[in-house]
PDB file of C-alpha atoms in Angstrom:
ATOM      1  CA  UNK A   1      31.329  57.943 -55.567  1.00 70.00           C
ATOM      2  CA  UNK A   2      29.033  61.070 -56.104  1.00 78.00           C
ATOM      3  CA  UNK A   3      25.106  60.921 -56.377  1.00 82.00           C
ATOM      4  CA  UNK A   4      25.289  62.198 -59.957  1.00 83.00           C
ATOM      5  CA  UNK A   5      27.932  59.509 -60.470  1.00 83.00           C
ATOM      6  CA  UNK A   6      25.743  56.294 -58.735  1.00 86.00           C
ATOM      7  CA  UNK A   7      22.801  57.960 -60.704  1.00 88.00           C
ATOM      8  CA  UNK A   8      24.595  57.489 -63.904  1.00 89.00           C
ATOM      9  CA  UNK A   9      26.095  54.278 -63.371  1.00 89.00           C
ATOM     10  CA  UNK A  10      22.373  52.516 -62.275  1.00 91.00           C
ATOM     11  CA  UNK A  11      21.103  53.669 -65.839  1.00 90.00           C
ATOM     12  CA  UNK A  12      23.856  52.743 -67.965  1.00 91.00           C
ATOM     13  CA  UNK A  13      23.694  49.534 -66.315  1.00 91.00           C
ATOM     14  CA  UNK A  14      19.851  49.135 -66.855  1.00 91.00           C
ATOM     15  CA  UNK A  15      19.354  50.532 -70.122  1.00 90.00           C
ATOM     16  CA  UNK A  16      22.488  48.094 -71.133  1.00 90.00           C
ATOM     17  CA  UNK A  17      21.084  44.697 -69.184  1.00 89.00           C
ATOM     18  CA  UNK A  18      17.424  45.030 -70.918  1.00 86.00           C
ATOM     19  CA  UNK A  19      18.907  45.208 -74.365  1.00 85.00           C
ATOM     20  CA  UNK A  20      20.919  42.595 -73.798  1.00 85.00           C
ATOM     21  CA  UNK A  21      18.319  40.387 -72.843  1.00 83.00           C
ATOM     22  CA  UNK A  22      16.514  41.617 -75.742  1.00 78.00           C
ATOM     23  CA  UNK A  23      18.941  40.222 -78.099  1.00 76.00           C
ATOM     24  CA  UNK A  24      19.602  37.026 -76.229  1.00 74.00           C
ATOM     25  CA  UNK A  25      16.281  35.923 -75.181  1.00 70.00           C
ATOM     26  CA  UNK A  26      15.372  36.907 -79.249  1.00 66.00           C
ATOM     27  CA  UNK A  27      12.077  39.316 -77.450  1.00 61.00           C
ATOM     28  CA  UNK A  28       9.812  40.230 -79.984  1.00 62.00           C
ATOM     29  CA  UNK A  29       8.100  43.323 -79.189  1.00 58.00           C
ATOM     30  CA  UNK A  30       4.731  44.069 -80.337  1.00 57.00           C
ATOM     31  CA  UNK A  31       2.653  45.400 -77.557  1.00 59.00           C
ATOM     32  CA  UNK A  32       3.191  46.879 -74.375  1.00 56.00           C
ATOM     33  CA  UNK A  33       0.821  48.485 -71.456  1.00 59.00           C
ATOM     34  CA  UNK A  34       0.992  52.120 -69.999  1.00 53.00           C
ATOM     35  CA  UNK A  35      -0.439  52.554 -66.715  1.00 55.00           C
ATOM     36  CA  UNK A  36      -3.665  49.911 -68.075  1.00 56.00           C
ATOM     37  CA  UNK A  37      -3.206  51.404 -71.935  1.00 52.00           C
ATOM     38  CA  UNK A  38      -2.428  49.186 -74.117  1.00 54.00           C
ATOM     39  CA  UNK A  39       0.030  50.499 -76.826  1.00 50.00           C
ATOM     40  CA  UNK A  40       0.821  48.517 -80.359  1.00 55.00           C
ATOM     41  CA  UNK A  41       4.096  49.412 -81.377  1.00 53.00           C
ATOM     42  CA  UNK A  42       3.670  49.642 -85.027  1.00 55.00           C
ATOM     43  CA  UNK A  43       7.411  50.004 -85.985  1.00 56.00           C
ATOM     44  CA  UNK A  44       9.794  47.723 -83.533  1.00 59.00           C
ATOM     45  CA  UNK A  45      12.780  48.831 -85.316  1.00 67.00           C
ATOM     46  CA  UNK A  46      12.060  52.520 -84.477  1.00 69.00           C
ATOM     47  CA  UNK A  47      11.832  51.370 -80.890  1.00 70.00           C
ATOM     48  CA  UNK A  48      14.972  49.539 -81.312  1.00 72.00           C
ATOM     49  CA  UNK A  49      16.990  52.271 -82.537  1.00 78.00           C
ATOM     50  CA  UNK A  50      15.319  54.704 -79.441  1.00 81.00           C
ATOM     51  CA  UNK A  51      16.422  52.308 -76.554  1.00 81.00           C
ATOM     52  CA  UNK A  52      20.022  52.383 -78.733  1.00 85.00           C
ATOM     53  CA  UNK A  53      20.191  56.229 -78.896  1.00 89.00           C
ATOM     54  CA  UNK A  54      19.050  55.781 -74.820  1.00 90.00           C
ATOM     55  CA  UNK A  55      21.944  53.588 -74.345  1.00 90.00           C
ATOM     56  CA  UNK A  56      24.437  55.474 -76.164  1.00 93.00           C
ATOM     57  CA  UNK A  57      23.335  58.647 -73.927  1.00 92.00           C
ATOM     58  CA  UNK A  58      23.802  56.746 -71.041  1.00 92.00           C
ATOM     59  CA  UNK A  59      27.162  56.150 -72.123  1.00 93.00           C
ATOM     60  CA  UNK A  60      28.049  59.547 -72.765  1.00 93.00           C
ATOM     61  CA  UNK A  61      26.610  60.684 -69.148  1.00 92.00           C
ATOM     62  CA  UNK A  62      28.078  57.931 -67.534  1.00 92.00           C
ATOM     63  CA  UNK A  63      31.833  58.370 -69.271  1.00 91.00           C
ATOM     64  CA  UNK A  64      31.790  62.084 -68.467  1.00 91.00           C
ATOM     65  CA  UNK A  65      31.369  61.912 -64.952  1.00 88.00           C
ATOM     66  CA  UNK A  66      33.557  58.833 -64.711  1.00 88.00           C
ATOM     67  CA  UNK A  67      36.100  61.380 -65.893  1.00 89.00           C
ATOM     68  CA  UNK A  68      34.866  64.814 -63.980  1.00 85.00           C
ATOM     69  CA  UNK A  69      33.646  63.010 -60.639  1.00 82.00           C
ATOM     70  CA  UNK A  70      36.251  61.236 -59.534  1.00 80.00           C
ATOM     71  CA  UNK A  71      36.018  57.706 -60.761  1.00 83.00           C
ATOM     72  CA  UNK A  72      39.541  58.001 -63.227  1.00 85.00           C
ATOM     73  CA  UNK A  73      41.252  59.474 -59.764  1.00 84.00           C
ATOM     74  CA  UNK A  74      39.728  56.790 -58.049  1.00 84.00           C
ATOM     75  CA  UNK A  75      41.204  53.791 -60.714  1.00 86.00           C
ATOM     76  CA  UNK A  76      44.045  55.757 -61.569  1.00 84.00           C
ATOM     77  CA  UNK A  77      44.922  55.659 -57.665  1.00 83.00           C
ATOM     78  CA  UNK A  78      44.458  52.274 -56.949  1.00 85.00           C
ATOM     79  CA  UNK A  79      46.542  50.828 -60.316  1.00 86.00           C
ATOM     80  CA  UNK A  80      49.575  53.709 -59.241  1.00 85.00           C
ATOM     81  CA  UNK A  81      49.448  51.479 -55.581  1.00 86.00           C
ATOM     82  CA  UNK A  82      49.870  48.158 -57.405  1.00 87.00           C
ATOM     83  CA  UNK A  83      52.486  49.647 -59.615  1.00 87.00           C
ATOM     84  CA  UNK A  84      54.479  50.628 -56.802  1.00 87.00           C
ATOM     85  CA  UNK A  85      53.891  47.140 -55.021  1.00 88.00           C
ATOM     86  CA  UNK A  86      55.573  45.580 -58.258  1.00 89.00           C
ATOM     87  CA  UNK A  87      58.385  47.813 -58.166  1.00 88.00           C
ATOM     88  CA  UNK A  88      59.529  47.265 -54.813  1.00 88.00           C
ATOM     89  CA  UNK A  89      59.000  43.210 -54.855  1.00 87.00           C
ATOM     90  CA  UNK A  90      60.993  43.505 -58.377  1.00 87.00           C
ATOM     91  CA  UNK A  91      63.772  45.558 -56.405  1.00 85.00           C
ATOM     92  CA  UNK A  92      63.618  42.806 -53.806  1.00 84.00           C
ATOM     93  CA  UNK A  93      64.242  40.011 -55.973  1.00 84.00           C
ATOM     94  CA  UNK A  94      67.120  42.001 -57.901  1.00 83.00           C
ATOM     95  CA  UNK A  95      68.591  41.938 -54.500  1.00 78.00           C
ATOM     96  CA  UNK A  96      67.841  38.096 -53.597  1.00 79.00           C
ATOM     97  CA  UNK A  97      69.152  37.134 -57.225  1.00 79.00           C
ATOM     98  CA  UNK A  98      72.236  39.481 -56.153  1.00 74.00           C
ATOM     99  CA  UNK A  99      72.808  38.013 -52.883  1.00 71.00           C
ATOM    100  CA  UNK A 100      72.707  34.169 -54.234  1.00 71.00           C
ATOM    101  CA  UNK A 101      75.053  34.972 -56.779  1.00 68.00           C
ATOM    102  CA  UNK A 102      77.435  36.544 -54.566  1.00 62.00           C
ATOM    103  CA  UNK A 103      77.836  39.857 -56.066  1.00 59.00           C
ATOM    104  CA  UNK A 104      77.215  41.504 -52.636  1.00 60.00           C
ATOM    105  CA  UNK A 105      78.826  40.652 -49.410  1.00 63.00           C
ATOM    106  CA  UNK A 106      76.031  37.848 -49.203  1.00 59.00           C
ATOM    107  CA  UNK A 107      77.171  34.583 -50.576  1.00 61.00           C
ATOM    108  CA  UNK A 108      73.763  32.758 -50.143  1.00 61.00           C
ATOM    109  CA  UNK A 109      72.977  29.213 -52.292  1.00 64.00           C
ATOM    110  CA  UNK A 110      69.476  29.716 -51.569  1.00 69.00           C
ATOM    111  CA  UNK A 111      67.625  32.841 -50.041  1.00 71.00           C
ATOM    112  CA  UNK A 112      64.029  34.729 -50.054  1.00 79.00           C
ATOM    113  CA  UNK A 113      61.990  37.339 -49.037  1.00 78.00           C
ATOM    114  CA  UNK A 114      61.156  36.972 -45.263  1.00 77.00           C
ATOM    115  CA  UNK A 115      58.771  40.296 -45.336  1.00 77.00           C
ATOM    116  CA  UNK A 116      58.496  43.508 -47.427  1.00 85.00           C
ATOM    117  CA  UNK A 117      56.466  46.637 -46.937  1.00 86.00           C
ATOM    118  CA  UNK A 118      56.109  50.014 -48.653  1.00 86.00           C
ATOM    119  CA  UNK A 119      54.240  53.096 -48.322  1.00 86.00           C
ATOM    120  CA  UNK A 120      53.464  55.670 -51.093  1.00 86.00           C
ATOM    121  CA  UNK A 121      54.539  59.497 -49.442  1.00 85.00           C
ATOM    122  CA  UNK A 122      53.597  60.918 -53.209  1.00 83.00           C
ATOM    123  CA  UNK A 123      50.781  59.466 -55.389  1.00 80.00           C
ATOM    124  CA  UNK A 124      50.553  61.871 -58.536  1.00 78.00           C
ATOM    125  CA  UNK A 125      49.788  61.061 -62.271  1.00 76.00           C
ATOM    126  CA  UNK A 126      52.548  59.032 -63.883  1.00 80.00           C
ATOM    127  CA  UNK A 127      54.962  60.023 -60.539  1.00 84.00           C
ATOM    128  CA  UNK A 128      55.358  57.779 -57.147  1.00 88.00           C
ATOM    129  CA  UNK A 129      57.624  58.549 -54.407  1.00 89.00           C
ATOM    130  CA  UNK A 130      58.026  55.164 -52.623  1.00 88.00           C
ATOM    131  CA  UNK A 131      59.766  54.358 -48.908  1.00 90.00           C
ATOM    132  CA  UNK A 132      60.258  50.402 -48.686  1.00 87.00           C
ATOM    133  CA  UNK A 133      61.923  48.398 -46.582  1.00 87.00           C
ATOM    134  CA  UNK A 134      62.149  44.794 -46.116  1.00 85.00           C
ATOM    135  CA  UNK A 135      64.352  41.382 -45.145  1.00 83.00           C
ATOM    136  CA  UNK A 136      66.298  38.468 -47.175  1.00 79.00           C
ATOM    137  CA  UNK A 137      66.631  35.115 -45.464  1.00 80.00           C
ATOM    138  CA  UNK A 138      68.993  32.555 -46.497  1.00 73.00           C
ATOM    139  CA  UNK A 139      71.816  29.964 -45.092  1.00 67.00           C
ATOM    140  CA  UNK A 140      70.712  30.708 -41.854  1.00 66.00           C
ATOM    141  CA  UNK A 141      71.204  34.583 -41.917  1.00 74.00           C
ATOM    142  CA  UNK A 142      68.848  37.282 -42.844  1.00 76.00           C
ATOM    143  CA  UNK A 143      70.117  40.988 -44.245  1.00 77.00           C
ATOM    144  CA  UNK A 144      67.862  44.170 -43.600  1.00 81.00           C
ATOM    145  CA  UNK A 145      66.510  46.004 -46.561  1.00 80.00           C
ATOM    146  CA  UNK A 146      65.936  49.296 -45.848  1.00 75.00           C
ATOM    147  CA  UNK A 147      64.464  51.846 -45.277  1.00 83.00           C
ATOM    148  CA  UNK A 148      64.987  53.327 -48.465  1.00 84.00           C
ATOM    149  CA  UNK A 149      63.106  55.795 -50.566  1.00 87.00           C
ATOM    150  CA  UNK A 150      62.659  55.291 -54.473  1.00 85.00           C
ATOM    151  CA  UNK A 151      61.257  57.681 -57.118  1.00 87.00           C
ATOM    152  CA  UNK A 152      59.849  55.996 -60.183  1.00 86.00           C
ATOM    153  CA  UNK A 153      57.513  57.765 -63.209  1.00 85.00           C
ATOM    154  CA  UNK A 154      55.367  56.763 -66.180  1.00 82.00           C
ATOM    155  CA  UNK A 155      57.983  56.432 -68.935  1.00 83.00           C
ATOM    156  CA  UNK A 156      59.890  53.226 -66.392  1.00 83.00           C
ATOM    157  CA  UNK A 157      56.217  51.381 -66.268  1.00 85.00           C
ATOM    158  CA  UNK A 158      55.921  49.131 -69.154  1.00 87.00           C
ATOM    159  CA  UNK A 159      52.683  47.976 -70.673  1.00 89.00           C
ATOM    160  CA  UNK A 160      52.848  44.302 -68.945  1.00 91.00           C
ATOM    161  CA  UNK A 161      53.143  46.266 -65.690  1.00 88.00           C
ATOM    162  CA  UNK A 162      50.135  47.882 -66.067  1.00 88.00           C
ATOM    163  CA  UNK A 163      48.234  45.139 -67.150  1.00 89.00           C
ATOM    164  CA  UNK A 164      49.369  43.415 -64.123  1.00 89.00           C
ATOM    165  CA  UNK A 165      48.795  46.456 -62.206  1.00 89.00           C
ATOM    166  CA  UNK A 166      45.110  46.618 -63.367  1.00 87.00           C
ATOM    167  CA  UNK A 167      44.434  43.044 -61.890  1.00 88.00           C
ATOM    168  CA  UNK A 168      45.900  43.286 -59.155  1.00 88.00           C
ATOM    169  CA  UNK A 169      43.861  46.468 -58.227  1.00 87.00           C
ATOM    170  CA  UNK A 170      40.745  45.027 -58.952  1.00 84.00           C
ATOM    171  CA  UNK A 171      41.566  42.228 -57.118  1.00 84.00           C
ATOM    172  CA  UNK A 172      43.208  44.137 -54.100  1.00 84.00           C
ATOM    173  CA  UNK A 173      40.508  46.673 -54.238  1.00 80.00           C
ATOM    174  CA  UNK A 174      37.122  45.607 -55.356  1.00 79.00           C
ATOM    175  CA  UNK A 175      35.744  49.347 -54.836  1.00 78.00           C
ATOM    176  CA  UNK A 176      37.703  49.725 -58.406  1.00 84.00           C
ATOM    177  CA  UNK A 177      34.647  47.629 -59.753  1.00 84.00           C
ATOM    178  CA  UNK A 178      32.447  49.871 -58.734  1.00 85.00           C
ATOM    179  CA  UNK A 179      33.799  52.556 -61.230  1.00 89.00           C
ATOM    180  CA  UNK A 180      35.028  50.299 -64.510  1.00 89.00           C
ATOM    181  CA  UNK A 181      32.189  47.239 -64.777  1.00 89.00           C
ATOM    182  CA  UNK A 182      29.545  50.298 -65.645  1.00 91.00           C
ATOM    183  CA  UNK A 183      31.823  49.668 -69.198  1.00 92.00           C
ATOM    184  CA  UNK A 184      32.278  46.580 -69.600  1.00 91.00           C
ATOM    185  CA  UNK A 185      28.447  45.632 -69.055  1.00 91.00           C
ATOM    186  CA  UNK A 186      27.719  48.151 -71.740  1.00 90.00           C
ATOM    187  CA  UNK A 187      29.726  46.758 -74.166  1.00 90.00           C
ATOM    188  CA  UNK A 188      27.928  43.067 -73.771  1.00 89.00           C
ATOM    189  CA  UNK A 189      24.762  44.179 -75.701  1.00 86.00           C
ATOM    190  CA  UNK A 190      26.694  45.517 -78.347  1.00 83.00           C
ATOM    191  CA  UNK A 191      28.609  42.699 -78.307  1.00 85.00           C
ATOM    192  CA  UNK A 192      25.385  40.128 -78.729  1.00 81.00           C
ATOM    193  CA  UNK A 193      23.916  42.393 -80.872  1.00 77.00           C
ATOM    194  CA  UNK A 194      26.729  42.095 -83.702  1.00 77.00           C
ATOM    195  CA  UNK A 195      27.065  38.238 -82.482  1.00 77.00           C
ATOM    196  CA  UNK A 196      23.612  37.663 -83.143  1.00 69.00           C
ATOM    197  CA  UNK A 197      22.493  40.202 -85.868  1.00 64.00           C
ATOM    198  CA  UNK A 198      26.176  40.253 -87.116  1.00 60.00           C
ATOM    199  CA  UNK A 199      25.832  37.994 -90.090  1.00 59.00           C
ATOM    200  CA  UNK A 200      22.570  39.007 -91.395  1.00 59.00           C
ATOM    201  CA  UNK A 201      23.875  42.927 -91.344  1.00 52.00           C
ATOM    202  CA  UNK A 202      27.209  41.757 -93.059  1.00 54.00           C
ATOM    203  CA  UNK A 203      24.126  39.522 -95.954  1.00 61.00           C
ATOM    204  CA  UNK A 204      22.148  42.257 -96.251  1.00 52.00           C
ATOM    205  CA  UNK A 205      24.653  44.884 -97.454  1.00 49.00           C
ATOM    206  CA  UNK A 206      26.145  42.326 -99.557  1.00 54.00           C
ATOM    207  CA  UNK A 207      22.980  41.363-101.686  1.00 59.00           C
ATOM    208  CA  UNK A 208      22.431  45.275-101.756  1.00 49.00           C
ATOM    209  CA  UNK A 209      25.687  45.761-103.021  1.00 52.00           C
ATOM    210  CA  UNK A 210      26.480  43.119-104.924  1.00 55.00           C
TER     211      UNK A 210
END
């Protein structure tokens, strides 16, 4: 992660955290002090809408370096190694449900998957070039997988295997976090914002309206 990028991220996260606990902890403001001056906001609302237009550059700054720095190579990366991890172990189990019902030489009753390993030789958007390898066990006997080499793209991955994919990687790599909770945090004041200030909005318009 770049300078620029950390730089980014730490304000996003700020700016997003103090209106949050605006909203939550219902903070009226009226006054506050600058270097021993004492200011008196006169219009909170104007204030308001300044720390939103803050936020929303944040935002901006944060979602264009995500994008230009590295941090979508970074993501993209680690989901393309869980996809590939999901591939292979389905590719196992075709085999293991092959071998139990006999429609290989293998004429197991019961079998699993005693080990299985890959390794990515080509990472690229929406293409992997995969080498696995790996080992059924069952009635006693075990049968070598491998090593094989498997090209899969973007169009074969369906949507549950990239959801899966996505929590797997940030559970497999954590660094992931690093990159994607910058969003999510921002979207919690605008989330308690609506919660909380929701319904009156929604009143207002409607007794202007109506």
């Amino acid at each position: 992660m770049t300078d620029t990028l950390k730089t980014s991220r730490f304000n996003l996260i700020l700016v997003s955290v103090v209106l949050s606990i605006y909203y939550a902890a219902d903070i009226k403001v009226s006054k506050f002090s600058f270097f021993g001056l004492e200011i008196v906001s006169g219009n909170s609302i104007a204030l308001l809408i300044f720390n939103w237009l803050v936020w929303f550059y944040f935002l901006l700054r944060y979602t264009s370096y995500f994008f230009g720095d590295g941090g979508k190579d970074a993501v993209g990366e680690g989901i393309r190694k869980s996809i590939a991890y999901f591939i292979v172990k389905r590719k196992m189990n075709l085999l293991l449900s092959k071998a139990i019902s006999g429609d290989t030489d293998l004429s197991w009753s019961s079998a699993k998957i005693a080990y299985m390993k890959h390794k990515i030789s080509r990472n690229e958007n929406g293409f992997l070039e995969i080498k696995y390898e790996g080992e059924l066990s069952g009635s006693d006997t075990t049968s070598k997988v491998g090593p094989q080499d498997m090209i899969t793209t973007g169009p074969e991955w369906s949507i549950l295997l990239r959801i899966k994919s996505f929590f797997r990687s940030v559970y497999r790599h954590p660094e992931i976090l690093e990159f994607i909770a910058p969003f999510f945090i921002a979207l919690i004041p605008a989330t308690v914002s609506l919660w909380i200030k929701g319904p009156d909005i929604f009143t207002n318009i409607v007794n202007y309206y109506f």
